[in-house]
XYZ file of C-alpha atoms in Angstrom:
518
model
C -15.419 16.962 176.179
C -15.255 16.276 172.453
C -18.369 15.610 170.366
C -17.974 14.223 166.857
C -20.692 13.574 164.259
C -20.084 10.644 161.938
C -22.117 8.386 159.684
C -20.210 5.380 161.009
C -21.061 3.664 164.274
C -17.394 3.132 165.171
C -15.219 6.230 165.312
C -11.424 6.458 165.161
C -10.915 9.508 162.952
C -9.887 11.911 165.728
C -7.759 13.920 163.336
C -10.705 14.921 161.161
C -11.482 18.456 162.288
C -14.660 18.600 160.184
C -16.226 15.857 162.306
C -15.583 17.724 165.567
C -18.668 19.905 166.159
C -18.230 20.733 169.843
C -15.340 20.998 172.269
C -15.570 22.128 175.909
C -12.901 22.443 178.605
C -12.880 22.732 182.395
C -16.156 20.860 182.865
C -16.677 20.117 186.595
C -17.892 16.624 187.505
C -20.703 16.149 190.021
C -20.822 19.878 190.709
C -23.840 22.113 190.235
C -23.155 25.697 189.283
C -23.190 28.207 186.425
C -20.302 26.421 184.703
C -21.744 22.932 185.121
C -24.148 23.104 182.177
C -22.967 24.026 178.682
C -25.144 24.445 175.586
C -24.586 24.855 171.873
C -26.898 25.218 168.854
C -25.713 24.539 165.333
C -27.053 23.947 161.839
C -26.127 20.612 160.282
C -26.156 20.092 156.519
C -27.061 16.450 155.808
C -25.238 14.482 153.148
C -26.955 12.709 150.273
C -26.506 9.389 152.036
C -28.226 10.715 155.158
C -31.121 12.030 153.070
C -31.652 8.524 151.702
C -32.274 6.769 155.016
C -28.656 7.015 156.099
C -27.415 6.938 159.684
C -25.668 9.504 161.830
C -24.048 9.033 165.229
C -22.836 11.371 167.950
C -19.538 10.198 169.460
C -18.925 11.854 172.821
C -15.581 11.558 174.600
C -14.580 12.836 178.028
C -11.057 13.010 179.443
C -9.325 14.507 182.402
C -7.931 17.969 181.768
C -4.658 17.685 179.923
C -5.277 14.200 178.491
C -6.406 13.451 174.903
C -9.284 11.071 173.938
C -7.361 9.593 170.970
C -5.928 6.151 171.822
C -3.189 6.714 169.210
C -1.916 9.830 170.972
C 1.340 9.275 172.949
C -0.098 11.064 175.992
C -3.272 8.936 176.020
C -4.094 7.298 179.367
C -6.821 4.575 179.425
C -7.768 5.486 183.002
C -8.278 9.160 182.110
C -10.561 8.980 179.039
C -13.928 7.406 178.253
C -16.721 7.877 175.711
C -20.004 6.671 174.325
C -21.870 6.640 171.006
C -25.472 7.702 170.488
C -27.622 7.703 167.302
C -28.810 11.125 166.153
C -31.198 9.563 163.627
C -33.999 7.213 164.607
C -35.906 4.921 162.260
C -39.658 4.786 162.709
C -42.644 3.699 160.620
C -43.738 6.343 158.166
C -46.972 8.018 159.160
C -49.834 6.338 157.386
C -51.924 8.328 154.988
C -55.345 9.162 156.253
C -57.651 6.255 155.359
C -60.707 8.427 155.719
C -62.412 9.635 152.569
C -65.521 11.442 151.455
C -68.239 8.810 151.172
C -70.231 10.820 148.629
C -67.175 12.029 146.716
C -67.783 15.763 146.867
C -65.793 16.806 149.897
C -63.488 19.710 149.165
C -61.164 18.513 151.885
C -60.604 15.193 150.134
C -58.991 16.796 147.080
C -56.520 19.099 148.788
C -55.838 17.100 151.898
C -52.345 15.990 152.770
C -51.147 13.336 155.202
C -50.549 14.711 158.657
C -46.830 15.229 159.294
C -46.503 13.237 162.450
C -44.539 10.281 163.709
C -46.433 7.046 163.465
C -46.984 4.980 166.572
C -45.085 1.729 166.918
C -48.418 -0.063 166.970
C -49.078 1.087 163.420
C -46.298 -1.177 162.230
C -48.525 -4.128 163.036
C -51.338 -2.990 160.774
C -52.883 -5.917 158.950
C -54.580 -4.128 156.072
C -51.987 -1.585 154.958
C -49.421 -3.946 153.495
C -45.687 -3.436 154.032
C -44.788 -0.571 156.343
C -42.255 1.968 155.096
C -39.640 2.988 157.629
C -37.914 6.356 157.303
C -35.309 8.258 159.284
C -36.186 11.004 161.775
C -33.823 13.654 163.088
C -33.464 14.237 166.832
C -33.192 18.015 167.231
C -32.032 17.852 170.872
C -29.174 15.863 172.400
C -28.765 16.155 176.165
C -25.629 14.567 177.629
C -25.707 13.981 181.382
C -22.852 12.787 183.566
C -24.360 10.784 186.414
C -23.141 11.623 189.905
C -22.369 8.140 191.165
C -19.648 7.341 193.716
C -21.219 4.106 194.949
C -18.831 1.239 195.603
C -20.597 -1.736 194.028
C -19.601 -5.194 195.136
C -18.494 -7.861 192.701
C -21.558 -9.261 190.867
C -23.733 -7.007 193.012
C -24.478 -4.170 190.598
C -28.221 -3.343 190.566
C -29.914 -4.568 187.359
C -31.189 -1.066 186.508
C -27.648 0.355 186.719
C -25.569 -2.414 185.156
C -26.555 -1.729 181.488
C -25.166 1.802 181.761
C -22.079 1.060 183.846
C -18.750 1.248 181.965
C -16.359 -0.968 183.951
C -12.634 -1.264 183.341
C -11.980 -5.036 183.243
C -8.334 -4.630 184.308
C -9.007 -3.255 187.806
C -12.806 -3.334 188.274
C -13.180 0.438 188.488
C -15.948 2.127 186.557
C -15.957 5.377 184.615
C -18.547 8.127 185.129
C -21.821 7.065 183.544
C -22.821 8.940 180.369
C -26.593 9.207 180.036
C -28.144 10.525 176.830
C -31.286 12.036 178.286
C -34.228 11.754 175.864
C -36.932 11.799 178.519
C -38.234 15.215 177.428
C -37.763 14.588 173.700
C -41.342 14.270 172.459
C -42.183 12.245 169.400
C -43.797 15.108 167.528
C -40.533 17.085 167.759
C -38.725 14.611 165.522
C -38.103 15.793 161.952
C -38.516 13.502 158.947
C -35.433 13.439 156.708
C -35.873 13.340 152.932
C -34.303 14.737 149.748
C -35.796 18.201 150.291
C -34.086 18.779 153.654
C -31.014 20.961 153.321
C -30.414 22.111 156.901
C -31.207 20.632 160.299
C -31.053 22.364 163.671
C -29.212 20.544 166.458
C -29.358 21.719 170.085
C -26.632 20.253 172.297
C -26.385 20.318 176.081
C -23.998 18.756 178.581
C -24.420 18.829 182.345
C -24.560 16.746 185.528
C -27.495 14.708 186.813
C -28.034 13.245 190.254
C -28.334 9.523 190.824
C -31.880 9.856 192.122
C -33.090 11.914 189.151
C -31.435 9.534 186.701
C -33.088 6.511 188.290
C -36.431 8.344 188.340
C -36.267 8.925 184.584
C -35.392 5.279 183.995
C -38.222 4.030 186.225
C -40.834 6.252 184.575
C -39.780 5.187 181.078
C -39.888 1.548 182.140
C -43.343 2.055 183.623
C -44.577 3.599 180.355
C -43.229 0.621 178.409
C -44.980 -1.845 180.725
C -48.296 0.002 180.387
C -47.966 0.061 176.594
C -47.191 -3.660 176.502
C -50.342 -4.421 178.510
C -52.442 -2.081 176.386
C -53.356 0.217 179.267
C -51.578 3.186 177.640
C -51.524 4.230 174.010
C -48.270 5.220 172.342
C -48.927 8.958 172.377
C -50.303 9.177 175.910
C -46.859 9.163 177.529
C -45.836 12.216 175.482
C -49.070 13.995 176.373
C -48.376 13.402 180.058
C -44.843 14.765 179.672
C -46.236 17.775 177.814
C -48.377 18.614 180.856
C -45.233 18.838 183.001
C -43.319 20.774 180.358
C -45.930 23.378 179.467
C -48.141 23.487 182.551
C -47.971 25.764 185.574
C -46.596 23.763 188.562
C -49.184 25.152 191.004
C -51.968 24.497 188.540
C -50.600 21.008 187.996
C -50.736 20.221 191.735
C -54.305 21.522 191.944
C -55.253 19.425 188.918
C -53.767 16.285 190.478
C -55.638 16.830 193.753
C -58.864 17.574 191.919
C -58.395 14.492 189.735
C -58.064 12.373 192.860
C -61.284 13.855 194.255
C -62.947 13.243 190.905
C -62.032 9.548 191.083
C -63.343 9.280 194.663
C -66.642 10.974 193.838
C -66.984 8.893 190.687
C -66.567 5.709 192.716
C -69.094 6.868 195.341
C -71.600 7.808 192.634
C -71.128 4.406 191.030
C -71.564 2.610 194.362
C -74.721 4.536 195.304
C -76.194 4.040 191.843
C -75.802 0.261 192.181
C -77.240 0.333 195.706
C -80.216 2.442 194.647
C -81.251 0.218 191.759
C -80.560 -2.945 193.740
C -82.941 -1.857 196.537
C -85.485 -0.201 194.260
C -88.832 -2.034 194.307
C -90.966 0.519 192.500
C -90.645 2.424 189.237
C -93.247 4.992 190.208
C -91.876 8.435 189.461
C -88.856 7.120 187.511
C -88.404 7.239 183.730
C -87.958 3.701 182.427
C -87.422 4.926 178.879
C -84.480 7.050 180.003
C -82.848 3.897 181.379
C -83.267 2.127 178.028
C -81.952 5.095 176.071
C -78.998 5.383 178.452
C -78.080 1.773 177.661
C -78.307 2.438 173.922
C -76.068 5.497 174.272
C -73.505 3.505 176.251
C -73.599 0.750 173.622
C -73.028 3.267 170.813
C -70.001 4.705 172.612
C -68.612 1.184 173.172
C -68.956 0.281 169.483
C -67.348 3.582 168.509
C -64.344 2.912 170.769
C -64.096 -0.602 169.357
C -64.091 0.724 165.789
C -61.284 3.181 166.594
C -58.922 0.559 168.063
C -58.975 1.982 171.569
C -56.944 0.529 174.439
C -58.425 -2.641 175.876
C -58.492 -1.071 179.331
C -60.821 1.686 178.103
C -62.857 -0.862 176.173
C -63.197 -3.005 179.285
C -64.400 -0.018 181.306
C -66.948 0.932 178.641
C -68.067 -2.690 178.285
C -68.657 -3.005 182.036
C -70.680 0.211 181.855
C -72.835 -1.356 179.125
C -73.457 -4.446 181.268
C -74.463 -2.281 184.248
C -76.843 -0.199 182.131
C -78.434 -3.421 180.807
C -78.745 -4.705 184.375
C -80.577 -1.482 185.284
C -83.048 -2.197 182.468
C -83.784 -5.478 184.212
C -84.552 -3.572 187.409
C -86.703 -1.017 185.580
C -88.574 -3.433 183.310
C -89.382 -7.129 182.969
C -87.073 -8.820 180.468
C -88.459 -12.025 178.964
C -87.132 -14.425 176.336
C -89.679 -15.109 173.599
C -89.073 -18.568 172.114
C -92.211 -18.685 169.994
C -90.297 -17.922 166.783
C -87.321 -19.574 165.164
C -84.929 -17.086 166.769
C -85.277 -16.336 170.509
C -86.026 -12.662 171.062
C -85.832 -10.444 174.127
C -89.089 -8.722 175.037
C -89.390 -5.862 177.498
C -92.523 -5.393 179.584
C -93.282 -2.494 181.915
C -93.465 -3.154 185.627
C -96.844 -2.794 187.313
C -95.608 0.053 189.524
C -94.660 1.940 186.377
C -97.582 1.163 184.061
C -100.427 1.453 186.589
C -99.958 5.142 187.421
C -99.335 8.486 185.838
C -95.563 7.915 185.523
C -95.837 5.964 182.255
C -98.211 8.519 180.789
C -95.926 11.425 181.585
C -92.861 9.495 180.427
C -94.518 8.745 177.084
C -95.461 12.395 176.590
C -91.952 13.624 177.396
C -90.212 11.085 175.172
C -92.658 11.707 172.332
C -91.834 15.386 171.946
C -88.177 15.106 172.895
C -87.667 12.306 170.374
C -88.870 14.650 167.617
C -86.202 17.163 168.599
C -83.534 14.494 168.981
C -84.254 12.787 165.656
C -84.180 16.154 163.872
C -80.820 17.036 165.410
C -79.381 13.589 164.631
C -80.545 13.761 161.017
C -79.176 17.270 160.474
C -75.820 16.474 162.053
C -75.479 13.179 160.150
C -76.129 14.915 156.807
C -73.627 17.622 157.685
C -71.016 15.007 158.679
C -71.616 13.067 155.438
C -71.175 16.162 153.258
C -68.264 17.930 154.928
C -66.319 15.287 156.850
C -64.384 12.196 155.860
C -64.883 8.663 157.199
C -63.309 5.250 156.766
C -66.576 3.552 155.804
C -70.338 3.860 155.985
C -70.264 1.913 159.247
C -67.774 4.404 160.706
C -69.976 7.288 159.530
C -73.013 5.809 161.286
C -71.082 5.190 164.502
C -69.355 8.579 164.526
C -72.633 10.378 163.801
C -74.479 8.548 166.573
C -71.583 9.037 168.996
C -71.374 12.754 168.223
C -75.104 13.085 168.801
C -74.848 11.253 172.116
C -71.950 13.545 172.997
C -73.686 16.788 172.030
C -77.369 16.089 172.698
C -77.097 13.698 175.641
C -78.668 16.260 177.944
C -82.005 15.667 176.149
C -82.096 12.216 177.752
C -82.264 13.864 181.187
C -85.297 15.967 180.346
C -88.027 13.256 180.665
C -87.195 12.844 184.350
C -87.547 16.615 184.822
C -90.975 16.479 183.170
C -92.095 13.571 185.366
C -90.966 15.440 188.481
C -92.943 18.485 187.361
C -96.151 16.538 186.726
C -95.910 14.462 189.931
C -94.825 17.465 192.004
C -92.355 15.199 193.792
C -88.658 14.297 193.780
C -88.779 11.614 196.487
C -88.134 8.903 193.928
C -84.684 10.164 192.870
C -81.313 8.768 194.111
C -80.073 12.017 195.628
C -76.850 10.669 197.080
C -75.722 9.409 193.715
C -76.799 12.650 192.040
C -74.925 14.705 194.623
C -71.677 12.869 193.912
C -72.230 13.303 190.190
C -72.836 17.014 190.688
C -69.559 17.319 192.608
C -67.864 15.644 189.668
C -69.583 18.126 187.366
C -68.098 21.010 189.369
C -64.677 19.416 188.958
C -65.334 19.063 185.229
C -66.120 22.780 185.167
C -62.647 23.436 186.573
C -61.088 21.197 183.939
C -63.060 23.031 181.243
C -61.200 26.244 182.104
C -57.813 24.659 182.803
C -57.333 21.930 180.203
C -57.414 22.302 176.447
C -60.457 20.504 175.064
C -62.907 20.748 172.156
C -65.595 23.399 172.407
C -68.359 20.791 172.271
C -66.914 18.998 175.273
C -66.639 22.275 177.179
C -70.299 23.030 176.413
C -71.327 19.514 177.448
C -69.848 20.151 180.887
C -71.964 23.240 181.478
C -75.126 21.621 180.120
C -74.961 19.119 183.014
C -74.785 22.050 185.418
C -77.998 23.469 183.970
C -79.860 20.167 184.285
C -78.765 19.662 187.889
C -79.674 23.217 188.838
C -83.185 22.460 187.596
C -83.163 19.314 189.765
C -82.150 21.420 192.758
C -84.927 23.887 192.031
C -87.439 21.043 191.869
C -86.160 19.646 195.165
C -86.673 23.075 196.742
C -90.169 23.474 195.271
C -91.221 19.881 196.058
C -89.672 19.190 199.506
C -89.428 15.628 200.815
C -90.858 14.668 204.204
C -88.006 12.615 205.724
C -90.077 11.632 208.768
C -91.952 8.965 206.834
C -91.366 6.174 204.378
C -92.138 7.885 201.080
C -95.046 6.967 198.884
C -92.938 5.095 196.365
C -91.948 2.357 198.772
C -88.178 2.699 198.820
C -87.278 6.147 200.124
C -86.947 7.495 203.652
C -84.292 6.896 206.229
C -83.451 3.282 206.945
C -83.318 3.799 210.683
C -86.906 5.092 210.648
C -88.292 2.259 208.569
C -89.167 0.094 211.575
C -92.263 1.055 213.508
C -93.589 3.332 210.752
C -96.190 1.027 209.238
C -99.152 2.994 210.527
C -97.741 6.288 209.323
C -97.057 4.783 205.921
C -100.611 3.457 205.644
C -102.059 6.833 206.536
C -99.848 8.582 204.031
C -100.891 6.206 201.266
C -104.369 7.735 201.424
C -102.884 11.133 200.701
C -100.838 10.000 197.702
C -100.661 12.560 194.947
C -103.083 11.871 192.111
C -102.185 14.713 189.722
């Protein structure tokens, strides 16, 4: 093997010893062993042309032992030598400067801040408000050269479409040379180095070795899958690298456990979603349930949706959040009467409490709980918003409002669960709660606890996981203190076992006389 570095895409200067950076002999083909893989690390000094958005190519040539790669050499044999060219420099959009700024002009971070040294996503090249995009050259620090183990006898015009672009066929006899695959599957975008006038030395790690046909095709299929997901918007540009980073840096046993747990999380999430829809669809009474918590839950979901929309999130995530907003609004319709007021010039939606909610103690207790909790929530929101305005940077006042509200929903969302705890305490009953749905959510919370220890995440998110545990433990304590009689249809008109609903009219009537009045 001979590896030359040249600033020209076509290479014929085999006599230039300065261009030859690596030479290896006795490389076995399609054999795995200690001598199969060779590595080399070197320091490359870029030329002035390369520093000014120039190009650089790696020209790799293989030949049978004893034969030269130079076509001008008298001992050259076309059937015994082959090669391929690969760019060492890649051109990508320059990372955009941070558009966020201090809205009140006194942030210390705004004066000394520097653009983040990272590779811009391809999607950033389509920005509409940043003007022309500047493209610069990035250095690939790793070059992995794989010889594909492929002895398949392909028929004429029957080469698989995923193999044909890489197949080097000799037109004179139809034979093909060993396939050279420049493996960049594990080359992450943040490992690329921007080249400019200040760069004087660049590290280059070289590796040559065999690769099986199955592994080669697997890499190609995964890369193709990532490209399809990015084209449909279901995967952001950096998400593929983050997934690869999990395999590179994660423990394999921990990775398997995480995958199994993630699957269970999806199953429990679906079951919780299904039981939540079933509960509210069959619910005929709001006695014992907090209607205000349902309204606030919708507002929180709407804030998160607007925040995702403002941050140019993938349309798949936006669609999921938007469906969640529609479901939360539908639950308001089950918890309250929604009417359209056409008395004014502009039709307005008006919400009216249901009779089962307003005619008993539930509304009174709900009002008391929300009254005091709203004081705490508004104080926390105001303090955090002022802190964010003074010490953080934002794109606009609208972004500041959304980010402040979203952060408050993220950090103080557990306060929205407290009114239901207060209602349970005052009514001394938990028969009105959807326990199946809550059980599935609690199982998901346990899984989130595992993720909190395993996966890197912000401290606030880790704390938010354990806050849900605390709330549910209080629910469990209330269920233990206020047990439910499963032998009857409960006093709220929708509980009890379905198979015991028939023939229980007399029992239900008798129990109505003993309904709790405290």
